[in-house]
mmCIF file of C-alpha atoms and ligand atoms in Angstrom:
data_model
loop_
_atom_site.group_PDB
_atom_site.id
_atom_site.type_symbol
_atom_site.label_atom_id
_atom_site.label_comp_id
_atom_site.label_asym_id
_atom_site.label_seq_id
_atom_site.Cartn_x
_atom_site.Cartn_y
_atom_site.Cartn_z
ATOM 1 C CA MET A 1 0.000 0.000 0.000
ATOM 2 C CA ARG A 2 1.301 3.441 -0.967
ATOM 3 C CA LEU A 3 -0.371 6.246 0.923
ATOM 4 C CA VAL A 4 0.007 9.999 1.054
ATOM 5 C CA LEU A 5 -1.333 11.498 4.288
ATOM 6 C CA LEU A 6 -2.512 15.086 4.021
ATOM 7 C CA GLY A 7 -3.978 17.493 6.538
ATOM 8 C CA ALA A 8 -3.291 20.643 8.476
ATOM 9 C CA PRO A 9 -0.677 20.793 11.230
ATOM 10 C CA GLY A 10 -2.009 18.847 14.199
ATOM 11 C CA SER A 11 -4.609 16.942 12.194
ATOM 12 C CA GLY A 12 -3.099 13.644 13.360
ATOM 13 C CA LYS A 13 -1.001 12.609 10.352
ATOM 14 C CA GLY A 14 1.996 11.473 12.410
ATOM 15 C CA THR A 15 -0.118 9.737 15.043
ATOM 16 C CA GLN A 16 -2.128 7.760 12.493
ATOM 17 C CA ALA A 17 0.882 7.067 10.271
ATOM 18 C CA ALA A 18 2.587 5.313 13.192
ATOM 19 C CA ARG A 19 -0.430 3.021 13.552
ATOM 20 C CA LEU A 20 -0.798 2.466 9.820
ATOM 21 C CA LYS A 21 2.870 1.521 9.606
ATOM 22 C CA GLU A 22 2.306 -1.337 12.078
ATOM 23 C CA HIS A 23 -0.914 -2.432 10.422
ATOM 24 C CA LEU A 24 0.279 -2.281 6.818
ATOM 25 C CA GLN A 25 3.915 -3.194 7.526
ATOM 26 C CA VAL A 26 5.304 -0.431 5.338
ATOM 27 C CA PRO A 27 7.659 2.399 6.319
ATOM 28 C CA HIS A 28 6.398 5.735 7.628
ATOM 29 C CA ILE A 29 8.197 8.552 5.847
ATOM 30 C CA SER A 30 7.653 11.846 7.649
ATOM 31 C CA THR A 31 9.439 14.799 6.086
ATOM 32 C CA GLY A 32 9.014 16.687 9.388
ATOM 33 C CA ASP A 33 10.755 13.846 11.279
ATOM 34 C CA LEU A 34 13.525 13.660 8.667
ATOM 35 C CA LEU A 35 14.097 17.407 9.017
ATOM 36 C CA ARG A 36 13.978 17.311 12.837
ATOM 37 C CA ALA A 37 16.611 14.535 12.780
ATOM 38 C CA GLU A 38 18.865 16.796 10.684
ATOM 39 C CA VAL A 39 18.299 19.677 13.120
ATOM 40 C CA ALA A 40 19.078 17.426 16.103
ATOM 41 C CA ALA A 41 22.248 16.166 14.398
ATOM 42 C CA GLY A 42 23.336 19.757 13.698
ATOM 43 C CA SER A 43 24.037 18.887 10.050
ATOM 44 C CA PRO A 44 24.463 21.714 7.498
ATOM 45 C CA LEU A 45 20.967 20.916 6.200
ATOM 46 C CA GLY A 46 19.599 20.973 9.744
ATOM 47 C CA LEU A 47 21.242 24.316 10.463
ATOM 48 C CA GLN A 48 19.661 25.699 7.311
ATOM 49 C CA ALA A 49 16.217 24.316 8.168
ATOM 50 C CA LYS A 50 16.100 25.086 11.905
ATOM 51 C CA GLN A 51 14.909 28.712 11.849
ATOM 52 C CA VAL A 52 12.581 28.160 8.895
ATOM 53 C CA MET A 53 10.851 25.326 10.764
ATOM 54 C CA ALA A 54 10.655 27.233 14.045
ATOM 55 C CA ARG A 55 8.872 30.075 12.221
ATOM 56 C CA GLY A 56 6.500 27.622 10.593
ATOM 57 C CA ASP A 57 7.556 28.320 7.022
ATOM 58 C CA LEU A 58 8.269 25.677 4.411
ATOM 59 C CA VAL A 59 11.828 24.464 3.901
ATOM 60 C CA SER A 60 12.980 24.754 0.274
ATOM 61 C CA ASP A 61 11.557 22.369 -2.300
ATOM 62 C CA ASP A 62 15.075 21.378 -3.426
ATOM 63 C CA ILE A 63 16.102 20.269 0.058
ATOM 64 C CA LEU A 64 12.898 18.301 0.477
ATOM 65 C CA LEU A 65 13.156 16.567 -2.865
ATOM 66 C CA GLY A 66 16.792 15.608 -2.193
ATOM 67 C CA MET A 67 15.819 14.135 1.181
ATOM 68 C CA LEU A 68 12.880 12.271 -0.290
ATOM 69 C CA ARG A 69 14.876 10.912 -3.209
ATOM 70 C CA ASP A 70 17.421 9.650 -0.721
ATOM 71 C CA ARG A 71 14.779 7.976 1.434
ATOM 72 C CA PHE A 72 13.071 6.350 -1.559
ATOM 73 C CA SER A 73 16.396 4.898 -2.675
ATOM 74 C CA ARG A 74 16.175 2.519 0.298
ATOM 75 C CA ASP A 75 14.839 -0.960 -0.446
ATOM 76 C CA ASP A 76 12.173 -0.917 2.273
ATOM 77 C CA THR A 77 10.016 1.516 0.255
ATOM 78 C CA ARG A 78 9.498 -1.011 -2.548
ATOM 79 C CA ALA A 79 6.744 -2.797 -0.628
ATOM 80 C CA GLY A 80 4.925 0.486 -0.002
ATOM 81 C CA PHE A 81 5.055 3.570 2.196
ATOM 82 C CA ILE A 82 3.076 6.075 4.188
ATOM 83 C CA LEU A 83 4.211 9.533 3.198
ATOM 84 C CA ASP A 84 3.411 12.152 5.867
ATOM 85 C CA GLY A 85 4.054 15.878 5.356
ATOM 86 C CA TYR A 86 4.803 15.792 1.642
ATOM 87 C CA PRO A 87 3.678 17.226 -0.763
ATOM 88 C CA ARG A 88 2.990 20.637 0.768
ATOM 89 C CA ASN A 89 2.670 22.741 -2.372
ATOM 90 C CA LEU A 90 1.861 22.153 -6.037
ATOM 91 C CA ALA A 91 5.529 22.050 -7.080
ATOM 92 C CA GLN A 92 6.113 19.250 -4.560
ATOM 93 C CA ALA A 93 3.035 17.387 -5.836
ATOM 94 C CA ALA A 94 4.486 17.493 -9.356
ATOM 95 C CA ALA A 95 7.919 16.436 -8.049
ATOM 96 C CA LEU A 96 6.382 13.481 -6.215
ATOM 97 C CA ASP A 97 4.572 12.289 -9.331
ATOM 98 C CA LYS A 98 7.812 12.514 -11.282
ATOM 99 C CA LEU A 99 9.853 10.723 -8.624
ATOM 100 C CA LEU A 100 7.331 7.892 -8.324
ATOM 101 C CA ALA A 101 7.132 7.577 -12.114
ATOM 102 C CA GLU A 102 10.929 7.237 -12.230
ATOM 103 C CA LEU A 103 10.648 4.462 -9.649
ATOM 104 C CA GLY A 104 7.831 2.783 -11.568
ATOM 105 C CA GLN A 105 5.416 3.442 -8.699
ATOM 106 C CA ALA A 106 2.255 5.422 -8.029
ATOM 107 C CA PHE A 107 0.422 6.034 -4.778
ATOM 108 C CA ASP A 108 -2.848 4.232 -4.077
ATOM 109 C CA ALA A 109 -4.589 7.022 -2.184
ATOM 110 C CA ALA A 110 -4.108 10.517 -0.849
ATOM 111 C CA VAL A 111 -5.917 10.635 2.485
ATOM 112 C CA GLN A 112 -6.835 14.006 3.949
ATOM 113 C CA LEU A 113 -7.552 14.179 7.692
ATOM 114 C CA THR A 114 -9.955 17.019 8.439
ATOM 115 C CA VAL A 115 -9.975 18.758 11.820
ATOM 116 C CA ASP A 116 -11.296 22.269 12.555
ATOM 117 C CA ASN A 117 -8.785 24.968 13.469
ATOM 118 C CA GLU A 118 -10.118 25.385 17.002
ATOM 119 C CA GLN A 119 -9.368 21.756 17.825
ATOM 120 C CA ILE A 120 -5.983 21.948 16.091
ATOM 121 C CA ILE A 121 -4.948 24.920 18.218
ATOM 122 C CA GLU A 122 -6.046 23.022 21.330
ATOM 123 C CA ARG A 123 -4.114 19.870 20.330
ATOM 124 C CA LEU A 124 -0.929 21.745 19.536
ATOM 125 C CA ALA A 125 -1.138 23.787 22.730
ATOM 126 C CA GLY A 126 -1.320 20.445 24.571
ATOM 127 C CA ARG A 127 1.735 19.161 22.716
ATOM 128 C CA ALA A 128 3.602 22.422 23.369
ATOM 129 C CA LYS A 129 3.179 21.816 27.105
ATOM 130 C CA ALA A 130 4.031 18.116 26.929
ATOM 131 C CA GLU A 131 6.893 18.127 24.423
ATOM 132 C CA GLY A 132 7.946 21.746 23.826
ATOM 133 C CA ARG A 133 8.291 21.365 20.044
ATOM 134 C CA ALA A 134 9.912 24.567 18.739
ATOM 135 C CA ASP A 135 7.136 25.270 16.226
ATOM 136 C CA ASP A 136 4.192 24.716 18.576
ATOM 137 C CA THR A 137 4.236 28.274 19.966
ATOM 138 C CA PRO A 138 0.889 30.074 19.396
ATOM 139 C CA GLU A 139 2.563 32.417 16.879
ATOM 140 C CA SER A 140 4.140 29.611 14.867
ATOM 141 C CA VAL A 141 0.955 27.509 14.931
ATOM 142 C CA ARG A 142 -1.018 30.465 13.530
ATOM 143 C CA HIS A 143 1.570 30.899 10.814
ATOM 144 C CA ARG A 144 1.656 27.152 9.999
ATOM 145 C CA LEU A 145 -2.121 27.217 9.556
ATOM 146 C CA ASN A 146 -1.829 30.189 7.162
ATOM 147 C CA VAL A 147 0.924 28.481 5.205
ATOM 148 C CA TYR A 148 -1.263 25.399 5.015
ATOM 149 C CA ASP A 149 -4.243 27.395 3.678
ATOM 150 C CA GLN A 150 -2.172 29.256 1.122
ATOM 151 C CA GLN A 151 0.266 26.609 -0.091
ATOM 152 C CA THR A 152 -0.988 23.145 0.844
ATOM 153 C CA ALA A 153 -4.753 23.506 0.352
ATOM 154 C CA PRO A 154 -4.235 23.771 -3.439
ATOM 155 C CA VAL A 155 -2.621 20.293 -3.326
ATOM 156 C CA ILE A 156 -5.822 18.927 -1.781
ATOM 157 C CA ASP A 157 -7.868 20.543 -4.570
ATOM 158 C CA PHE A 158 -5.460 19.160 -7.163
ATOM 159 C CA TYR A 159 -5.831 15.578 -5.896
ATOM 160 C CA ARG A 160 -9.602 16.047 -5.595
ATOM 161 C CA GLN A 161 -9.843 17.209 -9.195
ATOM 162 C CA HIS A 162 -7.813 14.174 -10.269
ATOM 163 C CA GLY A 163 -10.049 11.775 -8.333
ATOM 164 C CA GLN A 164 -7.181 10.734 -6.046
ATOM 165 C CA LEU A 165 -8.431 12.242 -2.781
ATOM 166 C CA THR A 166 -10.051 10.400 0.118
ATOM 167 C CA VAL A 167 -11.347 12.636 2.904
ATOM 168 C CA VAL A 168 -11.471 11.236 6.441
ATOM 169 C CA ASP A 169 -12.928 12.953 9.516
ATOM 170 C CA GLY A 170 -9.931 13.357 11.857
ATOM 171 C CA VAL A 171 -11.983 14.223 14.950
ATOM 172 C CA GLY A 172 -12.607 11.448 17.457
ATOM 173 C CA SER A 173 -10.559 8.959 19.444
ATOM 174 C CA LEU A 174 -7.322 7.631 17.932
ATOM 175 C CA ASP A 175 -9.040 4.264 17.365
ATOM 176 C CA GLU A 176 -12.058 5.855 15.681
ATOM 177 C CA VAL A 177 -9.918 7.849 13.269
ATOM 178 C CA PHE A 178 -7.717 4.828 12.547
ATOM 179 C CA THR A 179 -10.773 2.680 11.757
ATOM 180 C CA ARG A 180 -12.135 5.379 9.443
ATOM 181 C CA ILE A 181 -8.855 5.528 7.538
ATOM 182 C CA LEU A 182 -8.729 1.749 7.129
ATOM 183 C CA GLU A 183 -12.321 1.647 5.964
ATOM 184 C CA ALA A 184 -11.516 4.350 3.423
ATOM 185 C CA ILE A 185 -8.403 2.683 2.007
ATOM 186 C CA GLN A 186 -9.412 -0.972 2.343
ATOM 187 C CA PRO A 187 -13.215 -1.007 2.049
ATOM 188 C CA GLY A 188 -14.723 -4.223 3.361
ATOM 189 C CA HIS A 189 -11.551 -5.389 5.150
ATOM 190 C CA GLU A 190 -11.694 -6.364 8.809
ATOM 191 C CA VAL A 191 -9.825 -3.830 10.954
ATOM 192 C CA GLY A 192 -8.844 -6.405 13.611
HETATM 193 P P1 AP5 B 1 5.616 18.351 10.192
HETATM 194 O O1 AP5 B 1 6.386 17.623 11.190
HETATM 195 O O2 AP5 B 1 5.102 17.657 8.993
HETATM 196 O O3 AP5 B 1 4.482 19.126 10.971
HETATM 197 P P2 AP5 B 1 2.956 19.418 10.660
HETATM 198 O O4 AP5 B 1 2.447 19.146 9.312
HETATM 199 O O5 AP5 B 1 2.804 20.821 11.143
HETATM 200 O O6 AP5 B 1 2.288 18.349 11.466
HETATM 201 P P3 AP5 B 1 2.294 18.025 13.001
HETATM 202 O O7 AP5 B 1 3.380 17.087 13.322
HETATM 203 O O8 AP5 B 1 2.196 19.260 13.829
HETATM 204 O O9 AP5 B 1 0.875 17.395 13.086
HETATM 205 P P4 AP5 B 1 0.302 15.995 12.582
HETATM 206 O O10 AP5 B 1 -0.764 16.210 11.574
HETATM 207 O O11 AP5 B 1 1.392 15.018 12.263
HETATM 208 O O12 AP5 B 1 -0.422 15.606 13.923
HETATM 209 P P5 AP5 B 1 0.132 14.696 15.111
HETATM 210 O O13 AP5 B 1 -0.186 13.289 14.842
HETATM 211 O O14 AP5 B 1 1.546 15.072 15.393
HETATM 212 O O15 AP5 B 1 6.459 19.608 9.645
HETATM 213 C C1 AP5 B 1 7.133 20.471 10.517
HETATM 214 C C2 AP5 B 1 7.862 21.529 9.704
HETATM 215 O O16 AP5 B 1 8.861 20.898 8.882
HETATM 216 C C3 AP5 B 1 7.006 22.329 8.714
HETATM 217 O O17 AP5 B 1 6.333 23.415 9.321
HETATM 218 C C4 AP5 B 1 8.070 22.786 7.709
HETATM 219 O O18 AP5 B 1 8.842 23.832 8.223
HETATM 220 C C5 AP5 B 1 8.957 21.541 7.610
HETATM 221 N N1 AP5 B 1 8.493 20.612 6.569
HETATM 222 C C6 AP5 B 1 8.014 19.342 6.737
HETATM 223 N N2 AP5 B 1 7.657 18.815 5.556
HETATM 224 C C7 AP5 B 1 7.916 19.769 4.620
HETATM 225 C C8 AP5 B 1 7.724 19.830 3.226
HETATM 226 N N3 AP5 B 1 7.190 18.816 2.545
HETATM 227 N N4 AP5 B 1 8.096 20.978 2.582
HETATM 228 C C9 AP5 B 1 8.641 22.010 3.242
HETATM 229 N N5 AP5 B 1 8.828 22.025 4.580
HETATM 230 C C10 AP5 B 1 8.462 20.904 5.262
HETATM 231 O O19 AP5 B 1 -0.825 15.211 16.283
HETATM 232 C C11 AP5 B 1 -0.702 16.490 16.829
HETATM 233 C C12 AP5 B 1 -1.123 16.446 18.307
HETATM 234 O O20 AP5 B 1 -2.492 16.074 18.374
HETATM 235 C C13 AP5 B 1 -0.347 15.405 19.109
HETATM 236 O O21 AP5 B 1 -0.123 15.906 20.406
HETATM 237 C C14 AP5 B 1 -1.290 14.185 19.140
HETATM 238 O O22 AP5 B 1 -1.118 13.402 20.291
HETATM 239 C C15 AP5 B 1 -2.647 14.876 19.133
HETATM 240 N N6 AP5 B 1 -3.676 14.067 18.445
HETATM 241 C C16 AP5 B 1 -3.527 13.329 17.319
HETATM 242 N N7 AP5 B 1 -4.688 12.741 16.975
HETATM 243 C C17 AP5 B 1 -5.604 13.134 17.912
HETATM 244 C C18 AP5 B 1 -6.982 12.851 18.102
HETATM 245 N N8 AP5 B 1 -7.695 12.064 17.277
HETATM 246 N N9 AP5 B 1 -7.606 13.433 19.156
HETATM 247 C C19 AP5 B 1 -6.914 14.243 20.020
HETATM 248 N N10 AP5 B 1 -5.614 14.527 19.902
HETATM 249 C C20 AP5 B 1 -4.968 13.972 18.852
#
């Protein structure tokens, strides 16, 4: 199974991807996690990305594509993947199509998790207290939501227009949302 998980910051992409990874036995590729690992390692790429991420802006398309290309060169992605956090603008959507075509692959579904902004702000405020992620400050969250509306929402429309979008209600318990995703991507299959 090859899945692209879409949704605003805090919509639950990472949380559900971790569960889907276990269920589907395919790797979870989170561009946010890949970038945070670079920041933690203090690599040149991480140093470049650190401030951009803390502000809530998008890191450059070139950096992202290089990272993704690298990750997809690993054998474990041949059986499938759950891509979380990419694409985030139309140029990245085109780059993903091209990269997958080069690899002789295509994704099976783009799943959008929908959650209203009020709940997102509440969730990320909770995570700010629990984990202190640098971009979970109220200012950065507001900016991330604007960036999402301006740059990532067109990707959702693009996949919708191409009949590739599956919309899943992201509000509810973790189990409820997980079940909804599975029902959407594997209709008729037992969740068990
Ligand atoms: P990234 O790490 O992708 O952050 P994000 O999209 O802002 O997503 P989050 O991790 O905040 O939210 P999520 O949807 O994964 O929700 P989660 O499961 O964590 O990107 C970070 C930054 O990296 C970007 O801003 C950008 O700078 C850069 N970047 C990354 N990809 C890029 C790209 N392609 N191009 C350019 N730049 C890029 O859940 C959030 C919280 O809610 C958690 O506390 C969780 O426990 C809780 N929660 C989850 N589900 C539920 C539920 N059902 N009910 C209640 N609480 C829930």
